[in-house]
Coordinates of C-alpha atoms in Angstrom, one line a residue:
X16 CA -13.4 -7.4 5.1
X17 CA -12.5 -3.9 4.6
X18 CA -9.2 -2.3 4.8
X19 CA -10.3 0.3 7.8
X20 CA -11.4 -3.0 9.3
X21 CA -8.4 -5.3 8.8
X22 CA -5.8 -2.4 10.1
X23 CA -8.2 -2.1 13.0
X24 CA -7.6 -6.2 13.9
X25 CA -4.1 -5.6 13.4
X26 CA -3.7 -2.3 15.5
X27 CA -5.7 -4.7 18.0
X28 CA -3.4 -7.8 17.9
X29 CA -0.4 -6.6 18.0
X30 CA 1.4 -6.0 21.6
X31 CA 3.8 -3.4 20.1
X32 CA 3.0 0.2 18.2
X33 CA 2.3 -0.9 14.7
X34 CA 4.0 1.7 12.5
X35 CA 2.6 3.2 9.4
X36 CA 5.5 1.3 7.1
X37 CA 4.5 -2.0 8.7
X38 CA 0.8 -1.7 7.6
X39 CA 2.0 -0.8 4.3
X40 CA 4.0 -4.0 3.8
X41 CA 1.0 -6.0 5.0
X42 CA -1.8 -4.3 3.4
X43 CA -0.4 -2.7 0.5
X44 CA -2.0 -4.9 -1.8
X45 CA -5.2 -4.3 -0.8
X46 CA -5.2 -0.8 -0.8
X47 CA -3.6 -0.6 -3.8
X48 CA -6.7 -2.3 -5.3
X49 CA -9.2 -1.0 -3.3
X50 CA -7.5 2.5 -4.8
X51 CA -8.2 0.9 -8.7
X52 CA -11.6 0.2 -7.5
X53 CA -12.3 3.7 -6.5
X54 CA -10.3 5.0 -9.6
X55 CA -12.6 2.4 -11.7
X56 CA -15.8 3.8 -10.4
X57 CA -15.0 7.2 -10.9
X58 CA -14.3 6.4 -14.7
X59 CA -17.5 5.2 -15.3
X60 CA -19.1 8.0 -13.1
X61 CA -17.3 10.1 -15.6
X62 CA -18.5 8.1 -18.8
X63 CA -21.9 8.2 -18.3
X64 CA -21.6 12.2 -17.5
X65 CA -19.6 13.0 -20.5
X66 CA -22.6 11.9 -23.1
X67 CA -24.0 15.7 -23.3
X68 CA -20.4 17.1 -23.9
X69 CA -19.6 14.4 -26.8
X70 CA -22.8 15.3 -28.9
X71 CA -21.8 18.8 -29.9
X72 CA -18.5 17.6 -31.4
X73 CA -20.5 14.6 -33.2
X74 CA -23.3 17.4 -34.6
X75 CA -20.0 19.6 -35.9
X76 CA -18.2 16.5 -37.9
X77 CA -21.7 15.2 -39.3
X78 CA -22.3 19.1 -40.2
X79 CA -18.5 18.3 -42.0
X80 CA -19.4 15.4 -43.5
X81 CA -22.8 17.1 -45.0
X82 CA -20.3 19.9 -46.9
X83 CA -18.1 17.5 -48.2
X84 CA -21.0 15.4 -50.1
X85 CA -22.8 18.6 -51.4
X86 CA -19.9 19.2 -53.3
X87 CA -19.1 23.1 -51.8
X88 CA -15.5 23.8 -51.1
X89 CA -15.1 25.9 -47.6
X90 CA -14.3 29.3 -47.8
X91 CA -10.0 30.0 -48.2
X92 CA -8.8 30.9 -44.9
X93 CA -6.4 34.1 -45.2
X94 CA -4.0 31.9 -42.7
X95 CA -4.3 28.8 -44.5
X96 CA -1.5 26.6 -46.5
X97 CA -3.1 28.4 -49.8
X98 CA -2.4 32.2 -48.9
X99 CA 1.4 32.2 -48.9
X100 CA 4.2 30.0 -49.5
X101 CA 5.2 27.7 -46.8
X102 CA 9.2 27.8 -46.4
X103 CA 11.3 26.0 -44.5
X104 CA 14.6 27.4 -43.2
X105 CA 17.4 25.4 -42.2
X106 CA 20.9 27.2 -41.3
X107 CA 19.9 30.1 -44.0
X108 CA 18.8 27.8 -46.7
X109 CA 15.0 29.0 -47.3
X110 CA 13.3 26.6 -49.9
X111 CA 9.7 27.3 -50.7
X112 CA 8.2 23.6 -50.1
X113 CA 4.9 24.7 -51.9
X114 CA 6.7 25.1 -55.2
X115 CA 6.0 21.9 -57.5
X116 CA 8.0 22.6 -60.2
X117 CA 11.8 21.2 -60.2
X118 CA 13.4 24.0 -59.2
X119 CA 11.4 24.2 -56.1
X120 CA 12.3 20.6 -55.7
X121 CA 16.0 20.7 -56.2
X122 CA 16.1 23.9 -53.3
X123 CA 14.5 21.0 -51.2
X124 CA 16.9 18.1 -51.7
X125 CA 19.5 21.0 -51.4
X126 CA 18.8 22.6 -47.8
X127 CA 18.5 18.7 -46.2
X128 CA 21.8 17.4 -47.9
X129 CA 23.6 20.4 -46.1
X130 CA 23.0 18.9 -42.5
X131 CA 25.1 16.7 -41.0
X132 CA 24.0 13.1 -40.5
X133 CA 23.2 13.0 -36.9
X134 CA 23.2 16.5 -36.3
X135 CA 20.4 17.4 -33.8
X136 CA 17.9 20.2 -35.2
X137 CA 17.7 23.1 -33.3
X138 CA 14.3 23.0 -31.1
X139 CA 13.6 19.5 -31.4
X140 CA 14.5 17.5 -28.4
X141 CA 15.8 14.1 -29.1
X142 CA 13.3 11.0 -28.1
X143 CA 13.6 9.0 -24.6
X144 CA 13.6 5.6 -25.6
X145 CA 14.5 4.8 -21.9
X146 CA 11.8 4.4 -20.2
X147 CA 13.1 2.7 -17.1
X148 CA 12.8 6.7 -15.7
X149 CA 9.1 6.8 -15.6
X150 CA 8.2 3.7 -14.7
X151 CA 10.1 4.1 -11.4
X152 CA 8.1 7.5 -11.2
X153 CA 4.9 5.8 -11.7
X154 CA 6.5 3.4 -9.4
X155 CA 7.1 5.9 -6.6
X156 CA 3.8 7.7 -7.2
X157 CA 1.9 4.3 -6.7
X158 CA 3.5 3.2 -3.4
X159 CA 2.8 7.3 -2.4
X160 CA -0.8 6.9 -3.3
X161 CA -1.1 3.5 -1.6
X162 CA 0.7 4.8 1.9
X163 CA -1.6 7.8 2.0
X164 CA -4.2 6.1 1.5
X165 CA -3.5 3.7 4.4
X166 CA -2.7 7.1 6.1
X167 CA -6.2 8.6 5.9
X168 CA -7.9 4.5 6.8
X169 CA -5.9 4.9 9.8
X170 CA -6.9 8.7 10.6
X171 CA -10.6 7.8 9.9
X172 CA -10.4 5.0 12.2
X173 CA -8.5 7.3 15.0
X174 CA -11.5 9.9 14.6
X175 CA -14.3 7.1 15.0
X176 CA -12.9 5.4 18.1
X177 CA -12.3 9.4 19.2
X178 CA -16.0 10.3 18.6
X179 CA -17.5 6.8 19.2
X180 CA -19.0 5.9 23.1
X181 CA -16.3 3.3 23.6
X182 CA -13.6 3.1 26.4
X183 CA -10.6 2.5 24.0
X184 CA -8.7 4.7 21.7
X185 CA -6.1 4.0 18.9
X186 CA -2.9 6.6 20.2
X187 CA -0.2 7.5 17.9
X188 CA 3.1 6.4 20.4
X189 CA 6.7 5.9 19.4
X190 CA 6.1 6.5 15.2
X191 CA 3.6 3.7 15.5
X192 CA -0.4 2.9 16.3
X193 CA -1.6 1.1 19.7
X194 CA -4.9 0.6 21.3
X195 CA -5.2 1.9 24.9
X196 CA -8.0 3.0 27.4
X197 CA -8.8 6.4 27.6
X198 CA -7.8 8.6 30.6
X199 CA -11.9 8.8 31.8
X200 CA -11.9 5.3 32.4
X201 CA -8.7 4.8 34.2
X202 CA -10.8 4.3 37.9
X203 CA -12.5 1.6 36.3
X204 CA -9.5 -0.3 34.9
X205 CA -8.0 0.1 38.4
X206 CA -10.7 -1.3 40.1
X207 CA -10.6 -4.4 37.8
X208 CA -6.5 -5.2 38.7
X209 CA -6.8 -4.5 42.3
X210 CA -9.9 -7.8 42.1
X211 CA -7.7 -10.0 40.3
X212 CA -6.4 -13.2 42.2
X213 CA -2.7 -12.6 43.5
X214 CA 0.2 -14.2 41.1
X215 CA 0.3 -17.8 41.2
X216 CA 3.4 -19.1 43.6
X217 CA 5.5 -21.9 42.9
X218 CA 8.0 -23.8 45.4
X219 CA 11.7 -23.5 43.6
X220 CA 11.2 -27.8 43.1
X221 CA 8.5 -27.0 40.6
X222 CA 10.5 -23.7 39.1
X223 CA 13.4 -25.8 38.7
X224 CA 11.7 -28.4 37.0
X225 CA 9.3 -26.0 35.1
X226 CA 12.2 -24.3 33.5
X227 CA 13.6 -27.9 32.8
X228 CA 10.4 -28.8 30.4
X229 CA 10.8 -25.9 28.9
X230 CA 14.1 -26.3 28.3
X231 CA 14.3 -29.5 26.3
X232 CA 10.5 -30.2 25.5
X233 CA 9.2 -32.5 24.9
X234 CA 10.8 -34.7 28.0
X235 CA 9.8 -38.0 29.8
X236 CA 9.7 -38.4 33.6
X237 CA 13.1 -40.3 33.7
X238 CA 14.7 -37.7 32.2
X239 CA 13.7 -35.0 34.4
X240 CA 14.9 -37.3 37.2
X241 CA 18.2 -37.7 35.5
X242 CA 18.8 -34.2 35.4
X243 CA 17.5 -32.8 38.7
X244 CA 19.0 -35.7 40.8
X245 CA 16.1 -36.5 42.3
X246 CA 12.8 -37.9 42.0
X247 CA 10.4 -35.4 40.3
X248 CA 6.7 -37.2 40.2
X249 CA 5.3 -35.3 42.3
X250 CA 6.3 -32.2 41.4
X251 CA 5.2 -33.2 37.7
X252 CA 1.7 -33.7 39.4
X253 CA 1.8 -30.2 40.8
X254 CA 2.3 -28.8 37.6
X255 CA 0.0 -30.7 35.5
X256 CA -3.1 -29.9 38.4
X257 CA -2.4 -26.3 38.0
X258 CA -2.2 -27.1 33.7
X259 CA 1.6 -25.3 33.5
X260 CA 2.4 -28.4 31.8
X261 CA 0.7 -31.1 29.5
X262 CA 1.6 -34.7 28.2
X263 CA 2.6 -34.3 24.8
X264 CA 2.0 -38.2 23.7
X265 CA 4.4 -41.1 24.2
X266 CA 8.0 -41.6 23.4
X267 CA 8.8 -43.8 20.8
X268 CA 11.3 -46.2 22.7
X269 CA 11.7 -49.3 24.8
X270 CA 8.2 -49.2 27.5
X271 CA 6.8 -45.4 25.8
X272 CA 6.7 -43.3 28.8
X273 CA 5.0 -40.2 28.5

């Protein structure tokens, strides 16, 4: 079953406006993997696309590879390591690091002894070994994804009953969803409750011993008697013609009345 279809039996079910926060605490587990699924299937849509644009790159490092075993050095680049000295500069301490000999080596060792141990360097931002931070973002970005994705189920589902030839429609009412007739077919509905039977009547002996069932179901006969004061069989016969009530087995005790 799908989720359109599953938020569509619920919409249907329930007597009260289902809100949006509701159907994400009951389906949020199957929209969150019916969002992986869709997120799956677009990886491999994008796998098998991507052969064409991976073959350059694999021509340019075989073409690499060829230089190398010939034995021919590439050309100096007039921006490479080889064209100047490389320095690095440290509160006014410059040091060239492409110097070999042990002076260059001892300027080195020189510039990093003058910082101080645990110093931070300047442009360099320390590492977050938190990461408690992000997974609460990723947290908060999955339950977004998943409610709008429930969201646009529900909106797709509005739009077909909307556009569809049927007499009901799903109404947004009170921040929540419901199922109603629509207004063209309100002289039909009419017509239907005006040729229902009229309410069913009961005598106040039969209330009073209706609401006494209901009260401390299951109950025997005798009991009723007890607490009404008065004989109540054939008000019990009433009730179980017209199936308000029904025998609910036998009591386990001295004769088993029902």
């Amino acid at each position: 079953m799908s989720l359109q279809a599953k938020i569509e039996a619920v919409i249907y079910a329930s007597e009260e406006p289902v809100t949006l926060q509701q159907l994400v605490i009951l389906l949020g587990d199957e929209a969150g993997a019916e969002l992986d699924r869709i997120a799956s299937d677009q990886g491999t849509l994008l796998l098998g696309s991507s052969d064409e644009a991976v073959e350059p790159v694999a021509m340019e490092a075989l073409a690499g590879d060829a230089v190398k075993a010939a034995g021919v050095e590439p050309p100096p680049d007039e921006y490479s390591r080889d064209s100047e000295p490389e320095t690095e500069a440290k509160d006014g301490v410059v040091a060239d690091v492409s110097d070999t000999s042990a002076e260059g080596t001892d300027a080195v060792a020189g510039a990093v002894t003058d910082l101080v141990p645990g110093e931070a360097v300047e442009g360099v931002e320390p590492a977050n070994t938190n990461g408690s931070d992000a997974e609460k973002r990723k947290l908060r970005e999955r339950e977004r994804a998943v409610r709008d994705h429930i969201r646009r189920a529900v909106d797709r589902l509005i739009r077909d009953y909307a556009e569809g030839d049927r007499g009901i429609e799903i109404r947004e009412v009170a921040s929540g969803f419901r199922m109603a007739t629509k207004p063209e077919f309100h002289d039909a509905v009419r017509g239907f409750v005006k040729s229902l039977k009229p309410a069913l009547k009961l005598t106040l002996p039969a209330l009073e011993t209706l609401a006494v069932v209901a009260y401390k179901q299951p109950v025997t006969a005798a009991e009723l008697s007890e607490i009404r004061g008065v004989d109540s069989a054939g008000v019990l016969g009433g009730l179980l013609a017209r199936k308000l009530i029904a025998t609910a087995g036998r009591k386990q005790v001295i004769g088993r009345p029902m």
